Coordinates of C-alpha atoms and ligand atoms in Angstrom, one line a residue:
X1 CA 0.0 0.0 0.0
X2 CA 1.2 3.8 -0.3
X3 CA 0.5 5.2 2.8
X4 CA 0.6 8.7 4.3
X5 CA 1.2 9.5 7.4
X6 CA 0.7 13.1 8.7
X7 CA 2.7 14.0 12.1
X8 CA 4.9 11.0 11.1
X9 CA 7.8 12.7 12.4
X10 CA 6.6 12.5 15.9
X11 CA 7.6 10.2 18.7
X12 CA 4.5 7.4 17.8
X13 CA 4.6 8.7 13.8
X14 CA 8.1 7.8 13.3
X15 CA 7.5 4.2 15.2
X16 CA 4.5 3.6 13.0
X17 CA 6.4 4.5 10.0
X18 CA 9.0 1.7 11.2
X19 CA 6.3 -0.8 11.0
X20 CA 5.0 0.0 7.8
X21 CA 8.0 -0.4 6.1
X22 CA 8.9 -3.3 7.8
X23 CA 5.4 -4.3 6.7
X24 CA 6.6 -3.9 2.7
X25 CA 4.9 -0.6 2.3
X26 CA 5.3 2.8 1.0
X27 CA 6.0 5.1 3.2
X28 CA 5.6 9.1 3.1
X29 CA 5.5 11.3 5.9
X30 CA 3.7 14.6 5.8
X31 CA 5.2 16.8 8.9
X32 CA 5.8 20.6 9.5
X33 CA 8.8 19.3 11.9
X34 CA 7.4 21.5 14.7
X35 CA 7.1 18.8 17.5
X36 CA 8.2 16.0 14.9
X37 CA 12.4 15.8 14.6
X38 CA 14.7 14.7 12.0
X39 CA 16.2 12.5 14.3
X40 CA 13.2 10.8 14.9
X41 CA 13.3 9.4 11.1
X42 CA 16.9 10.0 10.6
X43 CA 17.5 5.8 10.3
X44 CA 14.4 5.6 7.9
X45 CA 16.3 7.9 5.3
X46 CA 18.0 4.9 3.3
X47 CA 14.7 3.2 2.9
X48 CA 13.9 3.4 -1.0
X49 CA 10.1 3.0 0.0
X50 CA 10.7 6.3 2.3
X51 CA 9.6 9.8 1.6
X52 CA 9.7 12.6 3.8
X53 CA 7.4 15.9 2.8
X54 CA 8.1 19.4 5.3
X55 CA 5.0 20.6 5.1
X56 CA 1.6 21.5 7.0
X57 CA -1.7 19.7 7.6
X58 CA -3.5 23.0 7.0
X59 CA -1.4 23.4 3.9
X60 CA -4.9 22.2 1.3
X61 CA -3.2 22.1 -2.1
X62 CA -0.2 20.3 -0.1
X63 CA -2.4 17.3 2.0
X64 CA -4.3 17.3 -1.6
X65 CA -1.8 16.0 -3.1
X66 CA -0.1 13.6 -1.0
X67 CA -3.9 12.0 0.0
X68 CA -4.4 11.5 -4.2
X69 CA -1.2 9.5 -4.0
X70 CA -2.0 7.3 -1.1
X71 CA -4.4 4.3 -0.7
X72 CA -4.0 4.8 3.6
X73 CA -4.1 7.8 5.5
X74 CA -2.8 7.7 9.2
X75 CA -3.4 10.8 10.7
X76 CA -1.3 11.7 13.4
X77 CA -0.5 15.5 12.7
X78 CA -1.5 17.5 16.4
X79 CA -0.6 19.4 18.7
X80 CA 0.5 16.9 21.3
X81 CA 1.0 17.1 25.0
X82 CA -1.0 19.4 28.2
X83 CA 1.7 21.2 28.1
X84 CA 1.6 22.5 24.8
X85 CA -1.9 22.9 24.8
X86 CA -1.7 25.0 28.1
X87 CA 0.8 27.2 26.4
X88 CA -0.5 27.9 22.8
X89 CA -4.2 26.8 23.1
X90 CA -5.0 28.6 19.7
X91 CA -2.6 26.7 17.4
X92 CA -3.2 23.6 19.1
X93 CA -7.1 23.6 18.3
X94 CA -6.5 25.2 14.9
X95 CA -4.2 22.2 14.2
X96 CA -6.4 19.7 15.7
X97 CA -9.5 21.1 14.4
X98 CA -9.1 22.1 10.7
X99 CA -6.3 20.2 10.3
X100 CA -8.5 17.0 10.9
X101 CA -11.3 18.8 8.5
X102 CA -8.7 19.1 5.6
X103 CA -7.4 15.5 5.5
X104 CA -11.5 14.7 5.8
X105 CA -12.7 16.5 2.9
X106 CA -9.1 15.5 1.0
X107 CA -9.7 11.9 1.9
X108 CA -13.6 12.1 0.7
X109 CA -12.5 13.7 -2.6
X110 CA -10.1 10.6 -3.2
X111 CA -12.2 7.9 -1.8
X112 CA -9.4 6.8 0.4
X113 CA -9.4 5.3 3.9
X114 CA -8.3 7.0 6.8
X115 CA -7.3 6.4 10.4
X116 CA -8.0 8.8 13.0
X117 CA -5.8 9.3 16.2
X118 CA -7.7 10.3 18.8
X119 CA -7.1 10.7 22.7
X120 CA -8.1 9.5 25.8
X121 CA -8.4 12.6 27.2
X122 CA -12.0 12.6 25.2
X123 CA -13.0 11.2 28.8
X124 CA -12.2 14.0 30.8
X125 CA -12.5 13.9 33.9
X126 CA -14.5 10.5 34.0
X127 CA -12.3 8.5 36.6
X128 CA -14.4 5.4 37.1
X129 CA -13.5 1.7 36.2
X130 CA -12.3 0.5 32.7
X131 CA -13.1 3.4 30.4
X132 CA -15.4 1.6 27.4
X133 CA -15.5 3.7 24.3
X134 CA -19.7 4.5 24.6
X135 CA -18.6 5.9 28.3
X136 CA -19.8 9.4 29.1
X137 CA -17.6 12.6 28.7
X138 CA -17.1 14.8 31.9
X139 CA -15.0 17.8 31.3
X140 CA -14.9 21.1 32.5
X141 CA -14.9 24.5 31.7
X142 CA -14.7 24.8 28.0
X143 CA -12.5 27.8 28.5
X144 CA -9.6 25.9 30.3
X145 CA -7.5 25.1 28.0
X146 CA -7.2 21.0 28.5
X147 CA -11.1 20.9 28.1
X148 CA -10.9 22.9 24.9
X149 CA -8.0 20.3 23.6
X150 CA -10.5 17.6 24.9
X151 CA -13.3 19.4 22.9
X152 CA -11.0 19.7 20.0
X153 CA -10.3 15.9 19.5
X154 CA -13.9 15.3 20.0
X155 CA -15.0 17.5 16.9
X156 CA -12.1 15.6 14.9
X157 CA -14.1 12.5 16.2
X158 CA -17.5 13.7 15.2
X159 CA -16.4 14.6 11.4
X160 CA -14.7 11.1 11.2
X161 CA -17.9 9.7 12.2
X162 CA -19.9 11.9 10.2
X163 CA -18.2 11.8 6.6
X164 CA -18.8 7.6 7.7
X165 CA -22.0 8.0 8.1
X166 CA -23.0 10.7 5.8
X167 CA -20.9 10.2 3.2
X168 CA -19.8 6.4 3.6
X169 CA -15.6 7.5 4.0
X170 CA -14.1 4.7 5.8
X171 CA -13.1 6.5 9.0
X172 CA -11.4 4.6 11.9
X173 CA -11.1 6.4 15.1
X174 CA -8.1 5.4 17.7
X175 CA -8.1 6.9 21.4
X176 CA -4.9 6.3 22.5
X177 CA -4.1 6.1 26.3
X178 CA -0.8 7.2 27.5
X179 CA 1.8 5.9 25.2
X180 CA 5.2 5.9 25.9
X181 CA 9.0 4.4 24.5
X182 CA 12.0 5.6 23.1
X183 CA 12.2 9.0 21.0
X184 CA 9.3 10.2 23.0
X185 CA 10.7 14.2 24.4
X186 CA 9.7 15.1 27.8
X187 CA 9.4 18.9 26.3
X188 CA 5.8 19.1 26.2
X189 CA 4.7 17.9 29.6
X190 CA 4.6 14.2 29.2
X191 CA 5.6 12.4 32.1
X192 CA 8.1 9.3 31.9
X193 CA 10.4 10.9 29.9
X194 CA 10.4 13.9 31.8
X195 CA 11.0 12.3 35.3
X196 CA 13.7 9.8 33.6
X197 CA 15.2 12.5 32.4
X198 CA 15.7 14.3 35.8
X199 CA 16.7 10.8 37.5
X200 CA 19.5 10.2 35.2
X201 CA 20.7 13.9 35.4
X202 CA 20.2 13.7 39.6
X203 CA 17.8 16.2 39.6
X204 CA 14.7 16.3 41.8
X205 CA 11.6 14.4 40.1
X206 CA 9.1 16.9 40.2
X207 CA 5.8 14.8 40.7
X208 CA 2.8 17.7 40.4
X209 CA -0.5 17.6 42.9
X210 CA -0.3 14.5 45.5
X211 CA 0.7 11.6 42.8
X212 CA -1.9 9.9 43.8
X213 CA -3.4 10.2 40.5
X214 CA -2.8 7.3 38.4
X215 CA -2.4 5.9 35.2
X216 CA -1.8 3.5 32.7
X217 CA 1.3 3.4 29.7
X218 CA 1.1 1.8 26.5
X219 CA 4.5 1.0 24.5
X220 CA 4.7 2.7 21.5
X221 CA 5.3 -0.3 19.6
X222 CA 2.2 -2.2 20.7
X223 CA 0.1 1.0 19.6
X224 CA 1.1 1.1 16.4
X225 CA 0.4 -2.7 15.5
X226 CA -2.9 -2.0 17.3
X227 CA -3.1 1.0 14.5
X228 CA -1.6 -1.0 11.5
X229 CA -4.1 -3.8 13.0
X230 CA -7.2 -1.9 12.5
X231 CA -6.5 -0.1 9.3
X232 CA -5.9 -3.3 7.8
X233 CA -9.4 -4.9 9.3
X234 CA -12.3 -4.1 7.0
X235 CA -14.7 -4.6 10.0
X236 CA -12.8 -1.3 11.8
X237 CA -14.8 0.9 9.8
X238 CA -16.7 3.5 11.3
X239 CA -15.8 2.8 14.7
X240 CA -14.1 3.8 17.4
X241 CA -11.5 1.7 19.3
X242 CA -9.3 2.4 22.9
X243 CA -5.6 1.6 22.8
X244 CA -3.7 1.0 25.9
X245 CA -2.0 -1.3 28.7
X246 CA -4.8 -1.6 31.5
X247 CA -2.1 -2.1 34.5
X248 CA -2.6 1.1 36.5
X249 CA 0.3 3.0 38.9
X250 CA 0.2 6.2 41.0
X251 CA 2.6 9.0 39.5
X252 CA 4.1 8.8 42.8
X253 CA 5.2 4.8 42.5
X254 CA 6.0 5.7 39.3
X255 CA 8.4 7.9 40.8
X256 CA 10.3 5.6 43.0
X257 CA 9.9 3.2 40.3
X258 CA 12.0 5.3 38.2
X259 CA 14.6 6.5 40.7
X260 CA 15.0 2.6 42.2
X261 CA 15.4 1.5 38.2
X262 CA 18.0 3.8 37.6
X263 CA 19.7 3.6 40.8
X264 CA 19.4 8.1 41.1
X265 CA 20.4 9.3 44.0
X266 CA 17.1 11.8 43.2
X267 CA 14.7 12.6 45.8
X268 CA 10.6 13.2 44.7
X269 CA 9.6 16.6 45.3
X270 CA 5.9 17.3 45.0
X271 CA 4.7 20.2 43.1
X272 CA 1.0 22.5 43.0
X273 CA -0.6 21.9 39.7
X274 CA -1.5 25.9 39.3
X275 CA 2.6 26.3 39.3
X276 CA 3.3 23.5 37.0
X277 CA 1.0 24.5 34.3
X278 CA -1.3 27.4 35.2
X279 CA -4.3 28.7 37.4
X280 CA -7.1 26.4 38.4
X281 CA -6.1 23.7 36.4
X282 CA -7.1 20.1 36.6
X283 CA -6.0 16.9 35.9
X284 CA -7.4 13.2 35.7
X285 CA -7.3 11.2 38.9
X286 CA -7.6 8.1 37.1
X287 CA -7.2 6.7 33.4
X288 CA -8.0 3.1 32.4
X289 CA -9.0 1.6 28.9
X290 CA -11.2 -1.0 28.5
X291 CA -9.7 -2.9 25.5
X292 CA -11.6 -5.7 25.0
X293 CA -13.0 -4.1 21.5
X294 CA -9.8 -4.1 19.8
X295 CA -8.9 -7.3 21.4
X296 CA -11.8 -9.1 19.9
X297 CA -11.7 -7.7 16.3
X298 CA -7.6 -7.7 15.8
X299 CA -6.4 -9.6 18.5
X300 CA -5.1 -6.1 19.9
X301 CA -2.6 -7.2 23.3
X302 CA 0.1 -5.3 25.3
X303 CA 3.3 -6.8 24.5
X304 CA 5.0 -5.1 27.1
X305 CA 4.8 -3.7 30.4
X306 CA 6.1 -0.7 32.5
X307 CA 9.0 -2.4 33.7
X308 CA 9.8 -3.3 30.4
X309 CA 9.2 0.4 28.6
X310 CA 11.3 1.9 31.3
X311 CA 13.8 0.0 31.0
X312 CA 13.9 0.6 27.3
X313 CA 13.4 4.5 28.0
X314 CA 16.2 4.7 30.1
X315 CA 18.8 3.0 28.3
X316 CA 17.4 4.9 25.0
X317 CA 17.6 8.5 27.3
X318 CA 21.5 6.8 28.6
X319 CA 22.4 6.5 24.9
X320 CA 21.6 10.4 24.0
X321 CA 23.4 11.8 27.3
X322 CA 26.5 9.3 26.3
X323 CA 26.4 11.1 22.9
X324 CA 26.0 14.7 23.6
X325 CA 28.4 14.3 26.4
X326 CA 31.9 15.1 26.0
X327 CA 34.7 14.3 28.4
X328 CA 36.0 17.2 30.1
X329 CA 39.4 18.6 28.8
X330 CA 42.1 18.6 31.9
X331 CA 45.3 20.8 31.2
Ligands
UDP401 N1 3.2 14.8 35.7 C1 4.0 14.9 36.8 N2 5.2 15.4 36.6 C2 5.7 15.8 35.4 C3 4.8 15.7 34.3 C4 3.6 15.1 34.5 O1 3.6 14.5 37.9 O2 6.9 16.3 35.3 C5 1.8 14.2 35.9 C6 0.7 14.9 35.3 O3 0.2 15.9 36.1 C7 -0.3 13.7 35.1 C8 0.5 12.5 34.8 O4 1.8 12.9 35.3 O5 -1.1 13.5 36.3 C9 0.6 12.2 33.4 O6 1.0 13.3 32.7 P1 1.2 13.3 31.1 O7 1.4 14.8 30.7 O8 2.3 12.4 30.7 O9 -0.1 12.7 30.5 P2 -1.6 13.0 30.7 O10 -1.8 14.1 31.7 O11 -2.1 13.4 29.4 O12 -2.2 11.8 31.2

């Protein structure tokens, strides 16, 4: 198959990318390289059946051409991470929002079939059991800025669902819950490779509000064959489908966890949510899929646990500081 794959730059487009080629197919990525890195795809460079296009998803005449040329669409291209989205609200819904409409109405006009990443943070604030994907939304405020990201992914949702229904486009949607691995930056908020990141430097882990709130991570690699999965399913269509690892820790155990694994003399110090990312904002006090969906229609199971991500997140982090560090000159 050609496929496209907008954002495929980023930390979970560059893995899918991997996967695809591995896979035997053609790969071009669409990314504007503004959370997406060269390094990220650097090794993919070689690959005759790789193509890399700087560009952006709001670019029309741009996605318009790359969609005629593909058969699949994976579209990753968002803004990515609450940190992001607390700091530049309006680019990230402008991204999310008609960046989503433009690869929708391009995809319609070509007949081809698309795949939707979406986000678990459609749920909001709804912290009961295993999250199925016909559970309720509770969110906030639309005019904090992590409800209007929620809101955001929920329109992109809605017009996948939509040009399915109305104009029978075969949309697949894909929340996915927390997912984590190598490449992934801790620059825009996201937690593991932030507090790994401090560990191995011997910095304080800054763990914000009590860390009791908990969560559950995905390996990058098991969502993308959950993705690839789907896409290639002709029974995915015009549904909706959770992605994630359903075993659940505090932020605070994940802490320790983190400091114990790499063997960091760092201490946890606990910091107010309004001073790590702004004024009356709120976070999730629990987050856990319910995949049984995917599991029954592609087989769709974690390969991998924490422990196991961790430990490839730190040695992947180790690597980087070993190669950006340079010994010190002694005269
Ligand atoms: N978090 C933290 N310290 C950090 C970054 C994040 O304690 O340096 C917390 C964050 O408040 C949230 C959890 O870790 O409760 C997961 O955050 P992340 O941004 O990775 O994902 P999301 O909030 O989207 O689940």
């Amino acid at each position: 198959m050609k496929v496209l794959i907008t954002g495929g730059a980023g930390f979970i487009g560059s893995h899918l990318a991997e996967l695809l080629l591995s896979k035997g197919h053609q790969v071009t990525v669409l990314d504007n390289l503004s959370t997406g890195r060269l390094e990220n795809i650097a090794h993919l460079e070689t690959e005759p059946n790789f193509q890399l296009v700087v560009g952006d998803i709001l670019n029309e005449t741009l996605v318009d051409k790359l969609v005629e040329r593909a058969d699949w669409v994976f579209h990753l291209a968002a803004a990515v991470g609450v940190d992001l989205i607390v700091k530049d609200p309006l680019r990230s819904l402008m991204t999310n929002i008609k960046g989503s409409e433009i690869v929708l109405e391009m995809v319609y006009r070509y007949h081809r079939k698309v795949l939707i990443t979406s986000t678990s943070e459609i749920y909001g604030k709804n912290a009961s059991g295993p999250l199925k994907e016909n559970d309720d939304r509770i969110l906030g405020s639309p005019l904090k800025s992590r409800w209007s990201y929620s809101t955001s992914k929920a329109v992109d949702e809605i017009l996948a669902y939509v040009y399915w229904k109305q104009k029978s486009v075969p949309t697949i949607i894909v929340r996915l819950f927390n997912t984590v691995g190598p490449r992934q930056t801790g620059h825009y908020g996201m937690v593991i490779p932030r507090l790994v990141d401090q560990a191995l430097k011997g910095f304080d882990l800054t763990v914000y509000g009590t860390g009791l709130q908990s969560r559950c991570f995905l390996y990058v690699k098991d969502a993308v064959e959950g993705m690839v999965r789907l896409m290639e399913h002709p029974n995915a269509v015009g549904q909706v489908f959770n992605l994630g690892n359903q075993g659940e820790i505090s932020i605070k155990a994940l802490a320790e966890k983190i400091i114990a694994l790499t063997g960091s003399p760092s201490k946890v110090v606990y910091i107010p949510y309004d001073e790590a990312y702004e004024e009356g904002f709120e976070d999730m006090q629990r987050r856990v899929p319910d995949i049984s969906k995917a599991a029954a229609l592609v087989g769709f199971t974690p390969t991998l646990d924490l422990d196991g991500v961790l430990q490839l997140v730190i040695a992947h982090l180790r690597d980087q500081m070993a190669s950006v560090l340079r010994p010190a000159v002694v005269l």
